[in-house]
Amino acid sequence: MPSSFRRIRIRTIFCIALLSLSSIAVQAQEPIISVEQKSPDSKRGRSRSFYFSVYTGATSAQSSDLRLTQPRLGTDVTYRDVNYEGKPFTGSPYYGFKVGYFLPKAPRVGFELEFNHAKMYAKLGESKQLTGTWQGQPVNTVEPISDRVDKYQITNGINALSFNILYRVPVMASEKYPDGRLQPYIGGGPQYTALYSINNVGGLGVREKYHPNGWGYQLLGGARYLLNTHLGAFLEGKYQHGDAVSIIADQGVSDGGRGVTDIRIAQVAGGLFYQF
């Protein structure tokens, strides 16, 4: 009886010890299983914050008044509602590129620095209202712009540097695409432009060169689509607005005059981006 009791007691102690070891082993394995489960997914499905993109597309420049001043010649005139063309694939093409970053803790919000190159060609063959003073004489007439202006274009071009704030919405989100494979977005921000004008006003041609212009703004909206976890394509519409103060020639001074009009350019851009 005592020996049977000892055997039962030993078995009981052995079973308790075995259960205790099993419990410890399970608890010790749980973090390992969690790490093993998260490790591949975290690598495969983590949010990617930085990106670089390039694009081209089509542009449409809207009409605006054009004021021409040549102080030494006594010229200060304004053409009303001058029409412009964008000609995105004539000469230097329309293009742009961006570097951006989405906040890891707020992945719907992003910031990007963008360079954009667009152009404006005045339609000189059209007749427009002309008012003001031309070489000291008052004018108030309707005539073709080409009667006094042989060339007026910003072709090398309107070079814009923008700082955009973006907001995106994740669509088709998954473990592989945590921020959405499809990402509609809107944005906008301030924009600074430099111009390269080519013009001939009153028989005087400008000395061609790049020159700083001024501040404006940009509004945009579009959608990004990921082809894989790194590479994607996007399509967006954008609108640029600001003043365009071009250099024109004056009497005896190749850059003494000014041509002032508005930048009102609607753009449709498409391109590729790479995120990492």
Short mmCIF file of C-alpha atoms in Angstrom, two decimals:
data_model
loop_
_atom_site.label_atom_id
_atom_site.label_comp_id
_atom_site.label_asym_id
_atom_site.label_seq_id
_atom_site.Cartn_x
_atom_site.Cartn_y
_atom_site.Cartn_z
CA MET A 1 0.00 0.00 0.00
CA PRO A 2 2.70 2.47 0.83
CA SER A 3 4.55 1.55 -2.38
CA SER A 4 1.31 1.96 -4.43
CA PHE A 5 0.72 5.30 -2.79
CA ARG A 6 4.26 6.38 -3.62
CA ARG A 7 3.79 5.32 -7.26
CA ILE A 8 0.55 7.30 -7.50
CA ARG A 9 2.18 10.32 -5.87
CA ILE A 10 5.16 10.14 -8.23
CA ARG A 11 2.88 9.88 -11.27
CA THR A 12 0.81 12.81 -10.03
CA ILE A 13 3.89 14.95 -9.49
CA PHE A 14 5.20 13.90 -12.93
CA CYS A 15 1.90 14.83 -14.61
CA ILE A 16 1.79 18.21 -12.85
CA ALA A 17 5.38 18.91 -13.84
CA LEU A 18 4.65 17.87 -17.44
CA LEU A 19 1.61 20.14 -17.59
CA SER A 20 3.61 23.01 -16.13
CA LEU A 21 6.40 22.54 -18.69
CA SER A 22 3.84 22.35 -21.49
CA SER A 23 2.27 25.62 -20.35
CA ILE A 24 5.66 27.32 -20.17
CA ALA A 25 6.56 25.99 -23.62
CA VAL A 26 3.32 27.29 -25.13
CA GLN A 27 3.82 30.72 -23.57
CA ALA A 28 7.39 30.82 -24.80
CA GLN A 29 6.35 29.87 -28.34
CA GLU A 30 3.53 32.43 -28.68
CA PRO A 31 5.80 35.47 -29.27
CA ILE A 32 7.87 33.41 -31.74
CA ILE A 33 4.75 32.45 -33.67
CA SER A 34 3.63 36.10 -33.67
CA VAL A 35 6.99 37.25 -35.00
CA GLU A 36 6.99 34.49 -37.61
CA GLN A 37 3.53 35.50 -38.74
CA LYS A 38 4.26 39.23 -38.84
CA SER A 39 7.70 39.11 -40.32
CA PRO A 40 6.86 38.20 -43.93
CA ASP A 41 3.69 40.27 -43.97
CA SER A 42 5.35 43.34 -42.53
CA LYS A 43 7.94 43.19 -45.27
CA ARG A 44 5.38 42.56 -47.97
CA GLY A 45 2.59 44.85 -46.82
CA ARG A 46 4.25 47.81 -45.15
CA SER A 47 3.30 51.33 -46.17
CA ARG A 48 5.80 52.93 -48.57
CA SER A 49 6.21 56.65 -47.91
CA PHE A 50 8.69 58.09 -50.46
CA TYR A 51 8.09 58.24 -54.21
CA PHE A 52 9.46 59.74 -57.41
CA SER A 53 7.36 60.35 -60.53
CA VAL A 54 7.73 61.63 -64.11
CA TYR A 55 4.99 62.67 -66.53
CA THR A 56 3.97 64.34 -69.76
CA GLY A 57 0.59 65.21 -71.24
CA ALA A 58 -1.52 67.93 -72.87
CA THR A 59 -2.07 71.57 -71.97
CA SER A 60 -4.59 74.28 -72.76
CA ALA A 61 -3.75 77.95 -72.07
CA GLN A 62 -6.77 80.16 -71.42
CA SER A 63 -7.24 83.71 -72.72
CA SER A 64 -6.03 86.76 -70.84
CA ASP A 65 -5.30 90.44 -71.37
CA LEU A 66 -1.79 91.28 -72.58
CA ARG A 67 -0.21 94.54 -71.49
CA LEU A 68 2.93 95.79 -73.26
CA THR A 69 5.11 98.58 -71.88
CA GLN A 70 8.17 100.20 -73.48
CA PRO A 71 8.86 103.32 -71.37
CA ARG A 72 11.53 104.86 -73.62
CA LEU A 73 9.28 104.54 -76.67
CA GLY A 74 6.25 105.85 -74.78
CA THR A 75 4.30 102.61 -75.27
CA ASP A 76 1.79 101.31 -72.73
CA VAL A 77 -1.00 99.34 -74.43
CA THR A 78 -3.32 96.46 -73.56
CA TYR A 79 -4.77 93.84 -75.88
CA ARG A 80 -8.02 92.43 -74.49
CA ASP A 81 -8.68 88.68 -74.18
CA VAL A 82 -5.66 87.41 -76.08
CA ASN A 83 -5.87 83.69 -76.83
CA TYR A 84 -2.93 81.37 -76.26
CA GLU A 85 -1.93 77.88 -77.34
CA GLY A 86 -0.05 75.34 -75.25
CA LYS A 87 1.55 73.27 -78.07
CA PRO A 88 2.84 70.61 -75.64
CA PHE A 89 4.77 68.66 -78.30
CA THR A 90 6.16 71.54 -80.37
CA GLY A 91 9.78 72.38 -79.59
CA SER A 92 10.55 71.54 -75.98
CA PRO A 93 7.82 69.14 -74.79
CA TYR A 94 5.51 69.52 -71.84
CA TYR A 95 6.88 67.49 -68.93
CA GLY A 96 7.33 67.38 -65.17
CA PHE A 97 8.62 65.34 -62.28
CA LYS A 98 7.86 65.05 -58.56
CA VAL A 99 9.46 63.89 -55.34
CA GLY A 100 6.94 63.13 -52.60
CA TYR A 101 6.38 61.72 -49.13
CA PHE A 102 3.28 60.36 -47.37
CA LEU A 103 3.24 60.52 -43.58
CA PRO A 104 3.65 57.03 -42.02
CA LYS A 105 1.31 57.85 -39.10
CA ALA A 106 -1.21 59.60 -41.36
CA PRO A 107 -0.72 57.84 -44.73
CA ARG A 108 -3.58 59.69 -46.41
CA VAL A 109 -1.67 62.98 -46.13
CA GLY A 110 1.36 63.70 -48.30
CA PHE A 111 3.69 66.43 -49.48
CA GLU A 112 5.51 66.76 -52.77
CA LEU A 113 7.96 69.02 -54.54
CA GLU A 114 7.18 69.31 -58.25
CA PHE A 115 8.88 70.79 -61.31
CA ASN A 116 6.67 71.53 -64.31
CA HIS A 117 7.54 72.86 -67.79
CA ALA A 118 4.71 74.33 -69.90
CA LYS A 119 4.44 76.90 -72.71
CA MET A 120 2.24 79.70 -74.08
CA TYR A 121 2.04 80.94 -77.69
CA ALA A 122 -0.05 84.04 -78.38
CA LYS A 123 -2.40 83.72 -81.37
CA LEU A 124 -1.16 86.82 -83.19
CA GLY A 125 -3.40 86.47 -86.24
CA GLU A 126 -6.56 87.22 -84.24
CA SER A 127 -8.03 90.72 -84.04
CA LYS A 128 -8.36 92.13 -80.51
CA GLN A 129 -9.35 95.36 -78.80
CA LEU A 130 -6.26 97.56 -78.33
CA THR A 131 -6.25 100.52 -75.93
CA GLY A 132 -3.59 102.76 -74.40
CA THR A 133 -0.64 104.67 -75.81
CA TRP A 134 1.56 103.39 -78.65
CA GLN A 135 4.85 105.26 -79.10
CA GLY A 136 3.35 108.37 -77.58
CA GLN A 137 0.06 108.27 -79.53
CA PRO A 138 -3.29 107.23 -78.01
CA VAL A 139 -4.93 104.15 -79.55
CA ASN A 140 -8.36 102.63 -79.18
CA THR A 141 -9.06 100.19 -81.99
CA VAL A 142 -9.63 96.58 -82.99
CA GLU A 143 -6.87 95.13 -85.12
CA PRO A 144 -4.81 91.97 -85.59
CA ILE A 145 -2.16 91.62 -82.89
CA SER A 146 0.36 90.83 -85.64
CA ASP A 147 0.11 94.43 -86.92
CA ARG A 148 2.38 95.52 -84.06
CA VAL A 149 3.65 92.27 -82.50
CA ASP A 150 5.68 89.91 -84.70
CA LYS A 151 6.22 87.25 -82.03
CA TYR A 152 5.06 86.68 -78.46
CA GLN A 153 5.65 83.32 -76.84
CA ILE A 154 6.95 81.79 -73.65
CA THR A 155 8.41 78.64 -75.10
CA ASN A 156 11.38 77.56 -73.02
CA GLY A 157 9.12 78.08 -71.14
CA ILE A 158 7.00 78.51 -67.98
CA ASN A 159 9.21 76.65 -65.52
CA ALA A 160 7.32 76.13 -62.29
CA LEU A 161 8.42 74.81 -58.91
CA SER A 162 5.48 73.83 -56.70
CA PHE A 163 5.02 72.64 -53.15
CA ASN A 164 1.87 70.50 -53.03
CA ILE A 165 -0.14 69.15 -50.14
CA LEU A 166 -2.03 65.94 -51.02
CA TYR A 167 -4.89 63.93 -49.59
CA ARG A 168 -5.47 60.39 -50.92
CA VAL A 169 -8.17 57.78 -50.34
CA PRO A 170 -7.23 54.07 -50.25
CA VAL A 171 -9.29 51.91 -52.62
CA MET A 172 -8.72 48.16 -53.14
CA ALA A 173 -6.68 48.02 -49.93
CA SER A 174 -5.18 44.67 -48.95
CA GLU A 175 -2.35 43.14 -47.00
CA LYS A 176 -0.11 43.60 -50.02
CA TYR A 177 -1.37 47.13 -50.73
CA PRO A 178 -2.13 48.63 -47.29
CA ASP A 179 -2.61 52.13 -48.72
CA GLY A 180 -4.85 50.90 -51.53
CA ARG A 181 -3.89 49.66 -54.95
CA LEU A 182 -6.02 52.48 -56.40
CA GLN A 183 -5.53 55.89 -54.76
CA PRO A 184 -7.70 58.84 -55.84
CA TYR A 185 -6.25 62.11 -54.55
CA ILE A 186 -6.60 65.90 -54.54
CA GLY A 187 -4.05 68.57 -53.74
CA GLY A 188 -2.59 71.96 -54.39
CA GLY A 189 -0.16 74.55 -53.18
CA PRO A 190 1.99 77.59 -53.93
CA GLN A 191 4.05 77.77 -57.08
CA TYR A 192 7.02 79.90 -58.17
CA THR A 193 7.78 80.37 -61.86
CA ALA A 194 10.74 81.39 -64.03
CA LEU A 195 10.20 82.30 -67.69
CA TYR A 196 12.06 82.14 -70.97
CA SER A 197 10.35 84.52 -73.38
CA ILE A 198 10.84 84.96 -77.12
CA ASN A 199 9.13 88.03 -78.56
CA ASN A 200 9.35 90.87 -81.03
CA VAL A 201 7.28 93.97 -80.28
CA GLY A 202 7.29 97.02 -82.55
CA GLY A 203 10.19 95.60 -84.55
CA LEU A 204 12.40 95.14 -81.48
CA GLY A 205 13.47 91.65 -80.43
CA VAL A 206 14.22 90.68 -76.87
CA ARG A 207 17.52 89.32 -75.63
CA GLU A 208 16.46 85.77 -74.83
CA LYS A 209 17.25 84.49 -71.35
CA TYR A 210 15.72 82.82 -68.31
CA HIS A 211 14.45 85.24 -65.69
CA PRO A 212 12.54 84.96 -62.39
CA ASN A 213 8.84 85.69 -62.59
CA GLY A 214 6.77 85.37 -59.41
CA TRP A 215 4.33 83.41 -57.25
CA GLY A 216 1.11 81.69 -58.19
CA TYR A 217 -0.71 78.51 -57.24
CA GLN A 218 -1.62 75.08 -58.53
CA LEU A 219 -4.67 72.85 -57.96
CA LEU A 220 -4.72 69.19 -58.94
CA GLY A 221 -6.63 65.94 -58.67
CA GLY A 222 -6.18 62.45 -60.03
CA ALA A 223 -5.62 58.79 -59.25
CA ARG A 224 -2.62 56.50 -58.74
CA TYR A 225 -2.67 52.79 -59.53
CA LEU A 226 0.01 50.38 -58.35
CA LEU A 227 1.24 47.86 -60.92
CA ASN A 228 3.20 46.13 -58.14
CA THR A 229 4.33 47.10 -54.65
CA HIS A 230 6.87 49.61 -56.02
CA LEU A 231 5.88 50.73 -59.52
CA GLY A 232 2.66 52.49 -60.48
CA ALA A 233 0.96 54.75 -63.02
CA PHE A 234 -1.05 57.90 -62.47
CA LEU A 235 -3.34 60.27 -64.32
CA GLU A 236 -4.14 63.76 -63.05
CA GLY A 237 -5.68 67.03 -64.07
CA LYS A 238 -4.17 70.28 -62.86
CA TYR A 239 -4.65 74.01 -63.12
CA GLN A 240 -1.88 76.63 -62.87
CA HIS A 241 -2.57 80.28 -62.17
CA GLY A 242 -0.31 83.30 -61.77
CA ASP A 243 1.13 86.33 -63.54
CA ALA A 244 3.58 86.03 -66.43
CA VAL A 245 5.83 89.09 -66.60
CA SER A 246 8.01 88.70 -69.70
CA ILE A 247 10.95 90.83 -70.74
CA ILE A 248 10.51 92.76 -74.00
CA ALA A 249 12.85 95.18 -75.76
CA ASP A 250 12.68 98.95 -75.47
CA GLN A 251 14.47 101.64 -77.47
CA GLY A 252 18.20 101.14 -76.98
CA VAL A 253 17.64 98.56 -74.21
CA SER A 254 17.08 94.93 -75.12
CA ASP A 255 15.32 94.15 -71.84
CA GLY A 256 13.84 97.51 -70.81
CA GLY A 257 10.19 96.71 -71.51
CA ARG A 258 7.66 94.31 -70.03
CA GLY A 259 4.85 92.13 -71.26
CA VAL A 260 2.30 91.18 -68.61
CA THR A 261 -0.37 88.51 -68.96
CA ASP A 262 -1.90 85.76 -66.85
CA ILE A 263 -0.85 82.13 -66.57
CA ARG A 264 -4.08 80.15 -66.76
CA ILE A 265 -3.13 76.70 -67.90
CA ALA A 266 -5.26 73.56 -67.65
CA GLN A 267 -3.22 70.35 -67.92
CA VAL A 268 -3.87 66.64 -68.21
CA ALA A 269 -0.79 64.71 -67.11
CA GLY A 270 -0.01 61.00 -67.10
CA GLY A 271 3.09 59.15 -66.04
CA LEU A 272 4.82 56.61 -63.83
CA PHE A 273 5.93 56.67 -60.21
CA TYR A 274 8.23 54.52 -58.12
CA GLN A 275 7.71 54.26 -54.38
CA PHE A 276 10.09 52.95 -51.75
#
